[in-house]
Amino acid sequence: PFMEAVIKKVAQIKRGDPLDTDTMVGAQASQQQFDKIMSYLEIAKGEGAEVLTGGAAEKLEGSLATGYYIQPTLLKGTNQMRVFQEEIFGPVMSILTYETEEEVIRRANDTDYGLAAGVCTNDITRAHRIIHKLEAGICWINAWGESPAEMPVGGYKQSGVGRENGVSSLAQYTRIKSVQVELGGYNSVF
């Protein structure tokens, strides 16, 4: 039932004009990014990933016909597949099945990257336990992709070291200087 629900949700993602508030995914920013994502999809298929939905370029009509659209894609496979090990930055979700909590944490962390992670469960205690063991810079519990301005965003490992958004990101643009001033009577040794 879970996998069926995810497939249905991904298949319902509305593609189109990014200025339309009903649009959930717009075109890729460039031919280069489009080609990169499409090559990842071909590599995934060649490595035996199962395409559960999507997996192809998509032509929209009218003024959107020249956009670099890709169907929202859901892939099922293994950690050894390149698509599970690298950052694609496209409308592609890679999904792994697991048996134990320890296994899913180990497999999720078995990558050189760590930008984002999410946990979906009715057990909030379990979600927090898992999230704190995941090597990812931004994490969601029972949500995905929302990044309010006050929430610092950034990766772990090869996904980067800096942060955007939030008060903590200001530290990258400042230098700290500590100054102590004695306003009372001070007996100088000089």
PDB file of N, CA and C in Angstrom, residues 73-136:
ATOM      1  N   THR A  73       9.663  11.244 -11.748  1.00  0.00           N
ATOM      2  CA  THR A  73      10.079   9.850 -11.864  1.00  0.00           C
ATOM      3  C   THR A  73      10.324   9.226 -10.500  1.00  0.00           C
ATOM      4  N   LEU A  74       9.885   7.991 -10.357  1.00  0.00           N
ATOM      5  CA  LEU A  74      10.121   7.210  -9.147  1.00  0.00           C
ATOM      6  C   LEU A  74      10.879   5.952  -9.552  1.00  0.00           C
ATOM      7  N   LEU A  75      12.074   5.780  -8.986  1.00  0.00           N
ATOM      8  CA  LEU A  75      12.915   4.630  -9.291  1.00  0.00           C
ATOM      9  C   LEU A  75      13.062   3.750  -8.058  1.00  0.00           C
ATOM     10  N   LYS A  76      13.049   2.451  -8.274  1.00  0.00           N
ATOM     11  CA  LYS A  76      13.303   1.489  -7.204  1.00  0.00           C
ATOM     12  C   LYS A  76      14.555   0.720  -7.585  1.00  0.00           C
ATOM     13  N   GLY A  77      15.484   0.605  -6.636  1.00  0.00           N
ATOM     14  CA  GLY A  77      16.723  -0.092  -6.945  1.00  0.00           C
ATOM     15  C   GLY A  77      17.531  -0.402  -5.713  1.00  0.00           C
ATOM     16  N   THR A  78      18.860  -0.335  -5.883  1.00  0.00           N
ATOM     17  CA  THR A  78      19.772  -0.679  -4.791  1.00  0.00           C
ATOM     18  C   THR A  78      20.791   0.436  -4.575  1.00  0.00           C
ATOM     19  N   ASN A  79      21.430   0.413  -3.426  1.00  0.00           N
ATOM     20  CA  ASN A  79      22.452   1.410  -3.088  1.00  0.00           C
ATOM     21  C   ASN A  79      23.623   1.420  -4.061  1.00  0.00           C
ATOM     22  N   GLN A  80      23.871   0.317  -4.731  1.00  0.00           N
ATOM     23  CA  GLN A  80      25.016   0.245  -5.620  1.00  0.00           C
ATOM     24  C   GLN A  80      24.787   1.016  -6.921  1.00  0.00           C
ATOM     25  N   MET A  81      23.566   1.382  -7.214  1.00  0.00           N
ATOM     26  CA  MET A  81      23.257   2.094  -8.451  1.00  0.00           C
ATOM     27  C   MET A  81      23.687   3.557  -8.340  1.00  0.00           C
ATOM     28  N   ARG A  82      24.235   4.067  -9.418  1.00  0.00           N
ATOM     29  CA  ARG A  82      24.749   5.442  -9.436  1.00  0.00           C
ATOM     30  C   ARG A  82      23.669   6.462  -9.081  1.00  0.00           C
ATOM     31  N   VAL A  83      22.459   6.228  -9.538  1.00  0.00           N
ATOM     32  CA  VAL A  83      21.364   7.162  -9.279  1.00  0.00           C
ATOM     33  C   VAL A  83      21.040   7.250  -7.788  1.00  0.00           C
ATOM     34  N   PHE A  84      21.415   6.246  -7.022  1.00  0.00           N
ATOM     35  CA  PHE A  84      21.203   6.254  -5.578  1.00  0.00           C
ATOM     36  C   PHE A  84      22.397   6.859  -4.842  1.00  0.00           C
ATOM     37  N   GLN A  85      23.504   7.037  -5.544  1.00  0.00           N
ATOM     38  CA  GLN A  85      24.738   7.512  -4.917  1.00  0.00           C
ATOM     39  C   GLN A  85      25.066   8.971  -5.209  1.00  0.00           C
ATOM     40  N   GLU A  86      24.448   9.561  -6.219  1.00  0.00           N
ATOM     41  CA  GLU A  86      24.812  10.914  -6.635  1.00  0.00           C
ATOM     42  C   GLU A  86      23.604  11.843  -6.597  1.00  0.00           C
ATOM     43  N   GLU A  87      23.894  13.143  -6.605  1.00  0.00           N
ATOM     44  CA  GLU A  87      22.832  14.150  -6.599  1.00  0.00           C
ATOM     45  C   GLU A  87      22.423  14.454  -8.037  1.00  0.00           C
ATOM     46  N   ILE A  88      21.153  14.264  -8.338  1.00  0.00           N
ATOM     47  CA  ILE A  88      20.657  14.429  -9.699  1.00  0.00           C
ATOM     48  C   ILE A  88      20.130  15.842  -9.938  1.00  0.00           C
ATOM     49  N   PHE A  89      19.502  16.430  -8.946  1.00  0.00           N
ATOM     50  CA  PHE A  89      18.867  17.744  -9.043  1.00  0.00           C
ATOM     51  C   PHE A  89      17.865  17.792 -10.191  1.00  0.00           C
ATOM     52  N   GLY A  90      16.927  16.872 -10.142  1.00  0.00           N
ATOM     53  CA  GLY A  90      15.847  16.822 -11.109  1.00  0.00           C
ATOM     54  C   GLY A  90      14.649  16.154 -10.477  1.00  0.00           C
ATOM     55  N   PRO A  91      13.565  16.014 -11.224  1.00  0.00           N
ATOM     56  CA  PRO A  91      12.331  15.436 -10.667  1.00  0.00           C
ATOM     57  C   PRO A  91      12.393  13.909 -10.573  1.00  0.00           C
ATOM     58  N   VAL A  92      13.365  13.427  -9.804  1.00  0.00           N
ATOM     59  CA  VAL A  92      13.605  11.989  -9.688  1.00  0.00           C
ATOM     60  C   VAL A  92      13.690  11.620  -8.215  1.00  0.00           C
ATOM     61  N   MET A  93      12.894  10.629  -7.814  1.00  0.00           N
ATOM     62  CA  MET A  93      12.956  10.106  -6.454  1.00  0.00           C
ATOM     63  C   MET A  93      13.407   8.660  -6.536  1.00  0.00           C
ATOM     64  N   SER A  94      14.439   8.356  -5.757  1.00  0.00           N
ATOM     65  CA  SER A  94      14.938   6.984  -5.687  1.00  0.00           C
ATOM     66  C   SER A  94      14.457   6.380  -4.381  1.00  0.00           C
ATOM     67  N   ILE A  95      13.895   5.202  -4.455  1.00  0.00           N
ATOM     68  CA  ILE A  95      13.305   4.588  -3.267  1.00  0.00           C
ATOM     69  C   ILE A  95      13.905   3.205  -3.036  1.00  0.00           C
ATOM     70  N   LEU A  96      14.216   2.949  -1.777  1.00  0.00           N
ATOM     71  CA  LEU A  96      14.782   1.666  -1.362  1.00  0.00           C
ATOM     72  C   LEU A  96      13.846   1.019  -0.359  1.00  0.00           C
ATOM     73  N   THR A  97      13.728  -0.282  -0.419  1.00  0.00           N
ATOM     74  CA  THR A  97      12.986  -0.997   0.618  1.00  0.00           C
ATOM     75  C   THR A  97      13.987  -1.446   1.674  1.00  0.00           C
ATOM     76  N   TYR A  98      13.503  -1.712   2.878  1.00  0.00           N
ATOM     77  CA  TYR A  98      14.392  -2.113   3.964  1.00  0.00           C
ATOM     78  C   TYR A  98      13.633  -2.985   4.951  1.00  0.00           C
ATOM     79  N   GLU A  99      14.386  -3.663   5.802  1.00  0.00           N
ATOM     80  CA  GLU A  99      13.802  -4.548   6.811  1.00  0.00           C
ATOM     81  C   GLU A  99      13.906  -3.973   8.219  1.00  0.00           C
ATOM     82  N   THR A 100      15.045  -3.342   8.540  1.00  0.00           N
ATOM     83  CA  THR A 100      15.242  -2.841   9.903  1.00  0.00           C
ATOM     84  C   THR A 100      15.629  -1.368   9.887  1.00  0.00           C
ATOM     85  N   GLU A 101      15.432  -0.721  11.023  1.00  0.00           N
ATOM     86  CA  GLU A 101      15.806   0.676  11.185  1.00  0.00           C
ATOM     87  C   GLU A 101      17.310   0.860  10.971  1.00  0.00           C
ATOM     88  N   GLU A 102      18.105  -0.017  11.525  1.00  0.00           N
ATOM     89  CA  GLU A 102      19.555   0.071  11.389  1.00  0.00           C
ATOM     90  C   GLU A 102      19.970  -0.034   9.923  1.00  0.00           C
ATOM     91  N   GLU A 103      19.306  -0.923   9.191  1.00  0.00           N
ATOM     92  CA  GLU A 103      19.622  -1.100   7.773  1.00  0.00           C
ATOM     93  C   GLU A 103      19.322   0.166   6.982  1.00  0.00           C
ATOM     94  N   VAL A 104      18.177   0.770   7.215  1.00  0.00           N
ATOM     95  CA  VAL A 104      17.810   1.950   6.438  1.00  0.00           C
ATOM     96  C   VAL A 104      18.738   3.123   6.755  1.00  0.00           C
ATOM     97  N   ILE A 105      19.145   3.265   8.000  1.00  0.00           N
ATOM     98  CA  ILE A 105      20.077   4.335   8.367  1.00  0.00           C
ATOM     99  C   ILE A 105      21.432   4.102   7.698  1.00  0.00           C
ATOM    100  N   ARG A 106      21.939   2.879   7.777  1.00  0.00           N
ATOM    101  CA  ARG A 106      23.223   2.547   7.159  1.00  0.00           C
ATOM    102  C   ARG A 106      23.178   2.812   5.657  1.00  0.00           C
ATOM    103  N   ARG A 107      22.115   2.382   5.003  1.00  0.00           N
ATOM    104  CA  ARG A 107      22.006   2.551   3.553  1.00  0.00           C
ATOM    105  C   ARG A 107      21.818   4.012   3.170  1.00  0.00           C
ATOM    106  N   ALA A 108      21.060   4.743   3.963  1.00  0.00           N
ATOM    107  CA  ALA A 108      20.858   6.165   3.664  1.00  0.00           C
ATOM    108  C   ALA A 108      22.170   6.941   3.784  1.00  0.00           C
ATOM    109  N   ASN A 109      23.008   6.555   4.720  1.00  0.00           N
ATOM    110  CA  ASN A 109      24.278   7.246   4.931  1.00  0.00           C
ATOM    111  C   ASN A 109      25.396   6.730   4.032  1.00  0.00           C
ATOM    112  N   ASP A 110      25.154   5.668   3.286  1.00  0.00           N
ATOM    113  CA  ASP A 110      26.159   5.050   2.432  1.00  0.00           C
ATOM    114  C   ASP A 110      26.281   5.791   1.106  1.00  0.00           C
ATOM    115  N   THR A 111      26.682   7.050   1.184  1.00  0.00           N
ATOM    116  CA  THR A 111      26.858   7.888   0.009  1.00  0.00           C
ATOM    117  C   THR A 111      27.837   8.998   0.361  1.00  0.00           C
ATOM    118  N   ASP A 112      28.453   9.587  -0.652  1.00  0.00           N
ATOM    119  CA  ASP A 112      29.368  10.706  -0.423  1.00  0.00           C
ATOM    120  C   ASP A 112      28.617  12.018  -0.231  1.00  0.00           C
ATOM    121  N   TYR A 113      27.312  11.986  -0.414  1.00  0.00           N
ATOM    122  CA  TYR A 113      26.514  13.205  -0.347  1.00  0.00           C
ATOM    123  C   TYR A 113      25.571  13.179   0.847  1.00  0.00           C
ATOM    124  N   GLY A 114      25.057  14.346   1.212  1.00  0.00           N
ATOM    125  CA  GLY A 114      24.145  14.424   2.345  1.00  0.00           C
ATOM    126  C   GLY A 114      23.395  15.735   2.368  1.00  0.00           C
ATOM    127  N   LEU A 115      22.699  16.053   1.290  1.00  0.00           N
ATOM    128  CA  LEU A 115      21.971  17.315   1.245  1.00  0.00           C
ATOM    129  C   LEU A 115      20.684  17.246   2.051  1.00  0.00           C
ATOM    130  N   ALA A 116      19.837  16.252   1.762  1.00  0.00           N
ATOM    131  CA  ALA A 116      18.515  16.216   2.388  1.00  0.00           C
ATOM    132  C   ALA A 116      18.091  14.790   2.699  1.00  0.00           C
ATOM    133  N   ALA A 117      17.215  14.676   3.691  1.00  0.00           N
ATOM    134  CA  ALA A 117      16.662  13.373   4.065  1.00  0.00           C
ATOM    135  C   ALA A 117      15.267  13.587   4.628  1.00  0.00           C
ATOM    136  N   GLY A 118      14.442  12.562   4.505  1.00  0.00           N
ATOM    137  CA  GLY A 118      13.095  12.643   5.050  1.00  0.00           C
ATOM    138  C   GLY A 118      12.665  11.323   5.643  1.00  0.00           C
ATOM    139  N   VAL A 119      11.858  11.417   6.680  1.00  0.00           N
ATOM    140  CA  VAL A 119      11.301  10.234   7.334  1.00  0.00           C
ATOM    141  C   VAL A 119       9.799  10.430   7.435  1.00  0.00           C
ATOM    142  N   CYS A 120       9.053   9.428   6.992  1.00  0.00           N
ATOM    143  CA  CYS A 120       7.594   9.452   7.101  1.00  0.00           C
ATOM    144  C   CYS A 120       7.160   8.316   8.015  1.00  0.00           C
ATOM    145  N   THR A 121       6.467   8.652   9.080  1.00  0.00           N
ATOM    146  CA  THR A 121       6.007   7.650  10.035  1.00  0.00           C
ATOM    147  C   THR A 121       4.976   8.268  10.969  1.00  0.00           C
ATOM    148  N   ASN A 122       4.156   7.425  11.560  1.00  0.00           N
ATOM    149  CA  ASN A 122       3.219   7.884  12.586  1.00  0.00           C
ATOM    150  C   ASN A 122       3.877   7.949  13.957  1.00  0.00           C
ATOM    151  N   ASP A 123       5.074   7.385  14.082  1.00  0.00           N
ATOM    152  CA  ASP A 123       5.801   7.326  15.349  1.00  0.00           C
ATOM    153  C   ASP A 123       6.831   8.459  15.386  1.00  0.00           C
ATOM    154  N   ILE A 124       6.463   9.586  15.975  1.00  0.00           N
ATOM    155  CA  ILE A 124       7.321  10.770  15.966  1.00  0.00           C
ATOM    156  C   ILE A 124       8.624  10.545  16.738  1.00  0.00           C
ATOM    157  N   THR A 125       8.578   9.725  17.777  1.00  0.00           N
ATOM    158  CA  THR A 125       9.798   9.404  18.526  1.00  0.00           C
ATOM    159  C   THR A 125      10.774   8.654  17.633  1.00  0.00           C
ATOM    160  N   ARG A 126      10.265   7.696  16.890  1.00  0.00           N
ATOM    161  CA  ARG A 126      11.101   6.937  15.955  1.00  0.00           C
ATOM    162  C   ARG A 126      11.660   7.863  14.877  1.00  0.00           C
ATOM    163  N   ALA A 127      10.830   8.751  14.371  1.00  0.00           N
ATOM    164  CA  ALA A 127      11.273   9.681  13.334  1.00  0.00           C
ATOM    165  C   ALA A 127      12.458  10.511  13.823  1.00  0.00           C
ATOM    166  N   HIS A 128      12.355  11.060  15.021  1.00  0.00           N
ATOM    167  CA  HIS A 128      13.457  11.858  15.571  1.00  0.00           C
ATOM    168  C   HIS A 128      14.710  11.012  15.785  1.00  0.00           C
ATOM    169  N   ARG A 129      14.550   9.805  16.263  1.00  0.00           N
ATOM    170  CA  ARG A 129      15.688   8.915  16.484  1.00  0.00           C
ATOM    171  C   ARG A 129      16.423   8.668  15.161  1.00  0.00           C
ATOM    172  N   ILE A 130      15.667   8.400  14.111  1.00  0.00           N
ATOM    173  CA  ILE A 130      16.271   8.127  12.804  1.00  0.00           C
ATOM    174  C   ILE A 130      16.901   9.387  12.221  1.00  0.00           C
ATOM    175  N   ILE A 131      16.165  10.485  12.222  1.00  0.00           N
ATOM    176  CA  ILE A 131      16.660  11.740  11.641  1.00  0.00           C
ATOM    177  C   ILE A 131      18.005  12.133  12.237  1.00  0.00           C
ATOM    178  N   HIS A 132      18.154  11.971  13.544  1.00  0.00           N
ATOM    179  CA  HIS A 132      19.404  12.381  14.193  1.00  0.00           C
ATOM    180  C   HIS A 132      20.571  11.461  13.873  1.00  0.00           C
ATOM    181  N   LYS A 133      20.302  10.330  13.250  1.00  0.00           N
ATOM    182  CA  LYS A 133      21.372   9.422  12.824  1.00  0.00           C
ATOM    183  C   LYS A 133      21.687   9.573  11.334  1.00  0.00           C
ATOM    184  N   LEU A 134      20.878  10.327  10.619  1.00  0.00           N
ATOM    185  CA  LEU A 134      21.093  10.511   9.185  1.00  0.00           C
ATOM    186  C   LEU A 134      22.086  11.635   8.936  1.00  0.00           C
ATOM    187  N   GLU A 135      23.002  11.407   8.017  1.00  0.00           N
ATOM    188  CA  GLU A 135      24.032  12.382   7.674  1.00  0.00           C
ATOM    189  C   GLU A 135      23.532  13.268   6.542  1.00  0.00           C
ATOM    190  N   ALA A 136      22.626  14.177   6.878  1.00  0.00           N
ATOM    191  CA  ALA A 136      22.046  15.097   5.899  1.00  0.00           C
ATOM    192  C   ALA A 136      21.847  16.457   6.556  1.00  0.00           C
TER     193      ALA A 136
END
